[in-house]
């Protein structure tokens, strides 16, 4: 596992260097050609660079050992980084929309040939980065967020190429701000699920792929269980789920055997590994859980 994480970090570092270098080129090119689409794409690339840097930092922090103050370690660092990545994309989209609004009504002069050339190279760089990241072993939320950044940026570069061609051949200068708006929409679409999922994890919501009622029925189907209450399932970090519950024991049974059966049921059916179940004796007269 550690070797896989090292492999992923090397890929992420290579992608960071490649994207960061061309971000500077595209920013300068956007300024020289007066193209908002290129500047928007450069801003998106800058958010890619930030996302990758945060991912590398989160990958390092997540390997730090558990302490008495941080009993779950630093797993949530990945989720915090993913959340910040999503918010950064929203900020970039807002800036793009604001500038595009003014340019739609008064399109400035744009150098279509230079815009087309720079956007074409940007597309190649983005696709190369997508290929580098697609070979990563770790498909966690944070790395998925970085992948979404780069993939949507590739679409932005393609849009900038089309706008450059239209300006070069037809002098449709409005194509530049319109393309920028399309890039902004792509940014919002690519980041919405990332922000939503990271917020769910930070709020300890039940994972979307799990039905809590189904989990409860599976636990109560185990022989020796009268009922389940105080059931909670949440995500600690990408792919690591946690369950806690109180199980009311019915009749006389071996508690160790019952716990093993409950944990095995949950692991096999729902893929939950971190399980904490408290057994409670049933009040034989009332049929309710005994309270102490």
mmCIF file of C-alpha atoms in Angstrom, residues 17-248:
data_model
loop_
_atom_site.group_PDB
_atom_site.id
_atom_site.type_symbol
_atom_site.label_atom_id
_atom_site.label_comp_id
_atom_site.label_asym_id
_atom_site.label_seq_id
_atom_site.Cartn_x
_atom_site.Cartn_y
_atom_site.Cartn_z
ATOM 1 C CA UNK A 17 5.327 20.498 -12.495
ATOM 2 C CA UNK A 18 3.862 20.113 -15.981
ATOM 3 C CA UNK A 19 0.655 22.013 -15.237
ATOM 4 C CA UNK A 20 2.358 24.734 -13.209
ATOM 5 C CA UNK A 21 4.836 25.471 -15.970
ATOM 6 C CA UNK A 22 2.215 25.790 -18.666
ATOM 7 C CA UNK A 23 -0.085 27.812 -16.405
ATOM 8 C CA UNK A 24 2.519 30.590 -16.506
ATOM 9 C CA UNK A 25 2.823 30.287 -20.296
ATOM 10 C CA UNK A 26 -0.944 30.443 -20.789
ATOM 11 C CA UNK A 27 -1.338 33.392 -18.413
ATOM 12 C CA UNK A 28 1.286 35.396 -20.305
ATOM 13 C CA UNK A 29 -0.229 34.297 -23.624
ATOM 14 C CA UNK A 30 -3.712 35.338 -22.515
ATOM 15 C CA UNK A 31 -2.440 38.764 -21.533
ATOM 16 C CA UNK A 32 -0.539 39.238 -24.814
ATOM 17 C CA UNK A 33 -3.453 38.112 -26.993
ATOM 18 C CA UNK A 34 -6.045 39.925 -24.817
ATOM 19 C CA UNK A 35 -8.045 36.681 -24.625
ATOM 20 C CA UNK A 36 -10.363 36.188 -21.638
ATOM 21 C CA UNK A 37 -10.813 32.544 -22.639
ATOM 22 C CA UNK A 38 -7.073 31.931 -22.312
ATOM 23 C CA UNK A 39 -6.897 33.875 -19.051
ATOM 24 C CA UNK A 40 -9.887 31.875 -17.781
ATOM 25 C CA UNK A 41 -8.163 28.660 -18.755
ATOM 26 C CA UNK A 42 -4.968 29.880 -17.057
ATOM 27 C CA UNK A 43 -7.008 30.633 -13.926
ATOM 28 C CA UNK A 44 -8.456 27.159 -14.095
ATOM 29 C CA UNK A 45 -4.941 25.764 -14.496
ATOM 30 C CA UNK A 46 -3.885 27.746 -11.437
ATOM 31 C CA UNK A 47 -6.671 26.057 -9.486
ATOM 32 C CA UNK A 48 -5.326 22.729 -10.849
ATOM 33 C CA UNK A 49 -1.909 23.608 -9.462
ATOM 34 C CA UNK A 50 -3.453 24.513 -6.105
ATOM 35 C CA UNK A 51 -5.452 21.282 -6.090
ATOM 36 C CA UNK A 52 -2.370 19.178 -6.779
ATOM 37 C CA UNK A 53 -0.303 20.983 -4.148
ATOM 38 C CA UNK A 54 -3.083 20.491 -1.577
ATOM 39 C CA UNK A 55 -3.357 16.829 -2.569
ATOM 40 C CA UNK A 56 0.351 16.264 -2.066
ATOM 41 C CA UNK A 57 0.169 18.016 1.300
ATOM 42 C CA UNK A 58 -2.886 15.978 2.306
ATOM 43 C CA UNK A 59 -1.193 12.722 1.232
ATOM 44 C CA UNK A 60 1.779 13.602 3.438
ATOM 45 C CA UNK A 61 -0.348 14.631 6.422
ATOM 46 C CA UNK A 62 -2.549 11.519 6.166
ATOM 47 C CA UNK A 63 0.507 9.297 6.764
ATOM 48 C CA UNK A 64 1.232 10.905 10.123
ATOM 49 C CA UNK A 65 0.687 8.569 13.088
ATOM 50 C CA UNK A 66 -2.318 8.600 15.406
ATOM 51 C CA UNK A 67 -1.904 10.654 18.576
ATOM 52 C CA UNK A 68 -3.834 10.902 21.843
ATOM 53 C CA UNK A 69 -5.337 14.188 20.602
ATOM 54 C CA UNK A 70 -6.067 12.921 17.071
ATOM 55 C CA UNK A 71 -7.289 9.379 17.664
ATOM 56 C CA UNK A 72 -8.407 8.933 14.033
ATOM 57 C CA UNK A 73 -5.142 10.333 12.720
ATOM 58 C CA UNK A 74 -5.220 12.833 9.872
ATOM 59 C CA UNK A 75 -7.497 11.046 7.419
ATOM 60 C CA UNK A 76 -9.804 14.050 7.167
ATOM 61 C CA UNK A 77 -6.964 16.162 5.729
ATOM 62 C CA UNK A 78 -7.827 14.625 2.351
ATOM 63 C CA UNK A 79 -11.463 15.702 2.660
ATOM 64 C CA UNK A 80 -10.564 19.231 3.740
ATOM 65 C CA UNK A 81 -8.258 19.542 0.740
ATOM 66 C CA UNK A 82 -11.001 18.291 -1.591
ATOM 67 C CA UNK A 83 -13.462 20.804 -0.117
ATOM 68 C CA UNK A 84 -10.995 23.666 -0.604
ATOM 69 C CA UNK A 85 -10.388 22.492 -4.174
ATOM 70 C CA UNK A 86 -14.082 22.732 -4.928
ATOM 71 C CA UNK A 87 -14.420 26.193 -3.381
ATOM 72 C CA UNK A 88 -11.395 27.378 -5.370
ATOM 73 C CA UNK A 89 -13.131 26.287 -8.561
ATOM 74 C CA UNK A 90 -16.263 28.229 -7.619
ATOM 75 C CA UNK A 91 -14.190 31.340 -6.997
ATOM 76 C CA UNK A 92 -12.505 31.013 -10.393
ATOM 77 C CA UNK A 93 -15.895 30.562 -12.078
ATOM 78 C CA UNK A 94 -17.254 33.696 -10.395
ATOM 79 C CA UNK A 95 -14.334 35.798 -11.616
ATOM 80 C CA UNK A 96 -14.765 34.446 -15.155
ATOM 81 C CA UNK A 97 -18.496 35.228 -15.235
ATOM 82 C CA UNK A 98 -17.937 38.774 -14.010
ATOM 83 C CA UNK A 99 -15.345 39.604 -16.662
ATOM 84 C CA UNK A 100 -17.245 37.811 -19.429
ATOM 85 C CA UNK A 101 -20.358 39.867 -18.671
ATOM 86 C CA UNK A 102 -18.553 43.099 -19.535
ATOM 87 C CA UNK A 103 -16.841 41.651 -22.593
ATOM 88 C CA UNK A 104 -20.012 40.269 -24.172
ATOM 89 C CA UNK A 105 -21.401 43.788 -24.600
ATOM 90 C CA UNK A 106 -18.114 45.324 -25.653
ATOM 91 C CA UNK A 107 -15.797 42.654 -27.116
ATOM 92 C CA UNK A 108 -12.189 43.885 -27.265
ATOM 93 C CA UNK A 109 -9.673 43.091 -29.984
ATOM 94 C CA UNK A 110 -8.325 39.543 -29.605
ATOM 95 C CA UNK A 111 -5.392 37.957 -31.465
ATOM 96 C CA UNK A 112 -7.021 34.770 -32.768
ATOM 97 C CA UNK A 113 -3.889 33.138 -34.198
ATOM 98 C CA UNK A 114 -1.915 33.356 -30.967
ATOM 99 C CA UNK A 115 -4.963 32.291 -28.978
ATOM 100 C CA UNK A 116 -5.451 29.210 -31.168
ATOM 101 C CA UNK A 117 -1.789 28.200 -30.898
ATOM 102 C CA UNK A 118 -1.569 28.591 -27.111
ATOM 103 C CA UNK A 119 -4.886 26.835 -26.511
ATOM 104 C CA UNK A 120 -3.794 23.918 -28.722
ATOM 105 C CA UNK A 121 -0.603 23.416 -26.721
ATOM 106 C CA UNK A 122 -2.653 23.755 -23.523
ATOM 107 C CA UNK A 123 -4.951 20.945 -24.644
ATOM 108 C CA UNK A 124 -1.949 18.682 -25.260
ATOM 109 C CA UNK A 125 -0.554 19.501 -21.809
ATOM 110 C CA UNK A 126 -3.919 18.819 -20.161
ATOM 111 C CA UNK A 127 -4.403 15.501 -21.924
ATOM 112 C CA UNK A 128 -0.874 14.453 -20.971
ATOM 113 C CA UNK A 129 -1.651 15.343 -17.352
ATOM 114 C CA UNK A 130 -4.910 13.370 -17.491
ATOM 115 C CA UNK A 131 -2.941 10.367 -18.750
ATOM 116 C CA UNK A 132 -0.404 10.731 -15.938
ATOM 117 C CA UNK A 133 -3.095 10.908 -13.247
ATOM 118 C CA UNK A 134 -5.206 8.106 -14.729
ATOM 119 C CA UNK A 135 -2.487 5.619 -13.757
ATOM 120 C CA UNK A 136 -2.722 6.453 -10.052
ATOM 121 C CA UNK A 137 -3.651 3.574 -7.744
ATOM 122 C CA UNK A 138 -5.436 5.664 -5.143
ATOM 123 C CA UNK A 139 -8.924 6.689 -6.324
ATOM 124 C CA UNK A 140 -9.729 8.741 -3.234
ATOM 125 C CA UNK A 141 -11.959 11.785 -3.201
ATOM 126 C CA UNK A 142 -9.054 14.208 -3.224
ATOM 127 C CA UNK A 143 -7.326 12.643 -6.231
ATOM 128 C CA UNK A 144 -10.661 12.435 -8.011
ATOM 129 C CA UNK A 145 -11.054 16.140 -7.369
ATOM 130 C CA UNK A 146 -7.684 16.840 -8.985
ATOM 131 C CA UNK A 147 -8.629 14.651 -11.944
ATOM 132 C CA UNK A 148 -11.877 16.625 -12.376
ATOM 133 C CA UNK A 149 -9.889 19.872 -12.313
ATOM 134 C CA UNK A 150 -7.582 18.737 -15.103
ATOM 135 C CA UNK A 151 -10.258 17.073 -17.224
ATOM 136 C CA UNK A 152 -12.540 20.128 -17.154
ATOM 137 C CA UNK A 153 -9.494 22.271 -17.929
ATOM 138 C CA UNK A 154 -8.881 20.147 -21.031
ATOM 139 C CA UNK A 155 -12.439 20.916 -22.136
ATOM 140 C CA UNK A 156 -11.726 24.600 -21.484
ATOM 141 C CA UNK A 157 -8.642 24.473 -23.700
ATOM 142 C CA UNK A 158 -10.711 22.848 -26.440
ATOM 143 C CA UNK A 159 -13.266 25.652 -26.140
ATOM 144 C CA UNK A 160 -10.507 28.265 -26.331
ATOM 145 C CA UNK A 161 -9.219 26.598 -29.514
ATOM 146 C CA UNK A 162 -12.661 26.828 -31.110
ATOM 147 C CA UNK A 163 -13.002 30.465 -30.067
ATOM 148 C CA UNK A 164 -9.552 31.257 -31.466
ATOM 149 C CA UNK A 165 -10.450 29.649 -34.785
ATOM 150 C CA UNK A 166 -13.715 31.610 -34.983
ATOM 151 C CA UNK A 167 -11.950 34.894 -34.246
ATOM 152 C CA UNK A 168 -9.178 34.148 -36.731
ATOM 153 C CA UNK A 169 -11.451 33.143 -39.610
ATOM 154 C CA UNK A 170 -14.646 35.160 -38.992
ATOM 155 C CA UNK A 171 -13.592 37.952 -36.599
ATOM 156 C CA UNK A 172 -16.375 36.948 -34.197
ATOM 157 C CA UNK A 173 -14.807 38.547 -31.131
ATOM 158 C CA UNK A 174 -17.803 37.681 -28.967
ATOM 159 C CA UNK A 175 -16.682 34.036 -29.200
ATOM 160 C CA UNK A 176 -13.984 34.792 -26.596
ATOM 161 C CA UNK A 177 -16.289 35.846 -23.703
ATOM 162 C CA UNK A 178 -18.936 33.267 -24.670
ATOM 163 C CA UNK A 179 -16.305 30.523 -24.520
ATOM 164 C CA UNK A 180 -15.235 31.868 -21.136
ATOM 165 C CA UNK A 181 -18.809 31.502 -19.865
ATOM 166 C CA UNK A 182 -18.886 27.909 -21.128
ATOM 167 C CA UNK A 183 -15.601 27.232 -19.319
ATOM 168 C CA UNK A 184 -17.086 28.719 -16.135
ATOM 169 C CA UNK A 185 -20.128 26.449 -16.408
ATOM 170 C CA UNK A 186 -17.875 23.424 -16.923
ATOM 171 C CA UNK A 187 -15.957 24.400 -13.804
ATOM 172 C CA UNK A 188 -19.157 24.580 -11.738
ATOM 173 C CA UNK A 189 -20.451 21.266 -13.064
ATOM 174 C CA UNK A 190 -17.166 19.471 -12.416
ATOM 175 C CA UNK A 191 -16.872 20.798 -8.872
ATOM 176 C CA UNK A 192 -20.461 20.439 -7.625
ATOM 177 C CA UNK A 193 -20.295 16.717 -6.827
ATOM 178 C CA UNK A 194 -16.866 17.177 -5.250
ATOM 179 C CA UNK A 195 -18.080 19.887 -2.864
ATOM 180 C CA UNK A 196 -21.311 18.025 -2.088
ATOM 181 C CA UNK A 197 -19.523 14.773 -1.252
ATOM 182 C CA UNK A 198 -16.840 16.450 0.860
ATOM 183 C CA UNK A 199 -19.518 18.388 2.799
ATOM 184 C CA UNK A 200 -21.420 15.131 3.396
ATOM 185 C CA UNK A 201 -18.284 13.550 4.815
ATOM 186 C CA UNK A 202 -17.461 16.537 7.010
ATOM 187 C CA UNK A 203 -21.071 16.537 8.298
ATOM 188 C CA UNK A 204 -20.800 12.770 8.958
ATOM 189 C CA UNK A 205 -23.781 12.052 6.717
ATOM 190 C CA UNK A 206 -24.710 8.485 5.830
ATOM 191 C CA UNK A 207 -22.819 7.489 2.650
ATOM 192 C CA UNK A 208 -25.047 7.959 -0.387
ATOM 193 C CA UNK A 209 -24.552 4.396 -1.603
ATOM 194 C CA UNK A 210 -25.862 2.935 1.671
ATOM 195 C CA UNK A 211 -29.465 2.587 2.853
ATOM 196 C CA UNK A 212 -29.453 2.937 6.656
ATOM 197 C CA UNK A 213 -32.751 1.038 6.974
ATOM 198 C CA UNK A 214 -31.249 -1.855 5.013
ATOM 199 C CA UNK A 215 -28.200 -1.882 7.282
ATOM 200 C CA UNK A 216 -30.489 -2.015 10.322
ATOM 201 C CA UNK A 217 -32.493 -4.902 8.860
ATOM 202 C CA UNK A 218 -29.295 -6.807 8.140
ATOM 203 C CA UNK A 219 -28.146 -6.405 11.735
ATOM 204 C CA UNK A 220 -31.519 -7.355 13.196
ATOM 205 C CA UNK A 221 -31.611 -10.488 11.002
ATOM 206 C CA UNK A 222 -28.657 -11.930 12.924
ATOM 207 C CA UNK A 223 -29.820 -14.627 15.338
ATOM 208 C CA UNK A 224 -29.781 -13.391 18.921
ATOM 209 C CA UNK A 225 -30.535 -9.752 18.138
ATOM 210 C CA UNK A 226 -33.880 -8.352 19.362
ATOM 211 C CA UNK A 227 -33.467 -4.872 17.885
ATOM 212 C CA UNK A 228 -30.930 -2.269 16.836
ATOM 213 C CA UNK A 229 -30.965 1.378 17.940
ATOM 214 C CA UNK A 230 -28.650 4.401 17.886
ATOM 215 C CA UNK A 231 -27.356 3.236 14.505
ATOM 216 C CA UNK A 232 -24.910 5.571 12.745
ATOM 217 C CA UNK A 233 -22.878 5.074 9.571
ATOM 218 C CA UNK A 234 -20.492 7.704 8.264
ATOM 219 C CA UNK A 235 -17.388 8.135 6.144
ATOM 220 C CA UNK A 236 -14.040 8.774 7.810
ATOM 221 C CA UNK A 237 -12.215 9.368 4.529
ATOM 222 C CA UNK A 238 -12.524 8.080 0.954
ATOM 223 C CA UNK A 239 -13.369 4.369 1.020
ATOM 224 C CA UNK A 240 -13.178 4.066 4.822
ATOM 225 C CA UNK A 241 -16.591 3.730 6.470
ATOM 226 C CA UNK A 242 -17.477 3.613 10.150
ATOM 227 C CA UNK A 243 -20.486 2.127 11.942
ATOM 228 C CA UNK A 244 -21.638 2.383 15.527
ATOM 229 C CA UNK A 245 -24.797 0.853 16.986
ATOM 230 C CA UNK A 246 -26.443 -0.568 20.083
ATOM 231 C CA UNK A 247 -27.731 -4.157 19.765
ATOM 232 C CA UNK A 248 -30.317 -5.494 22.211
#
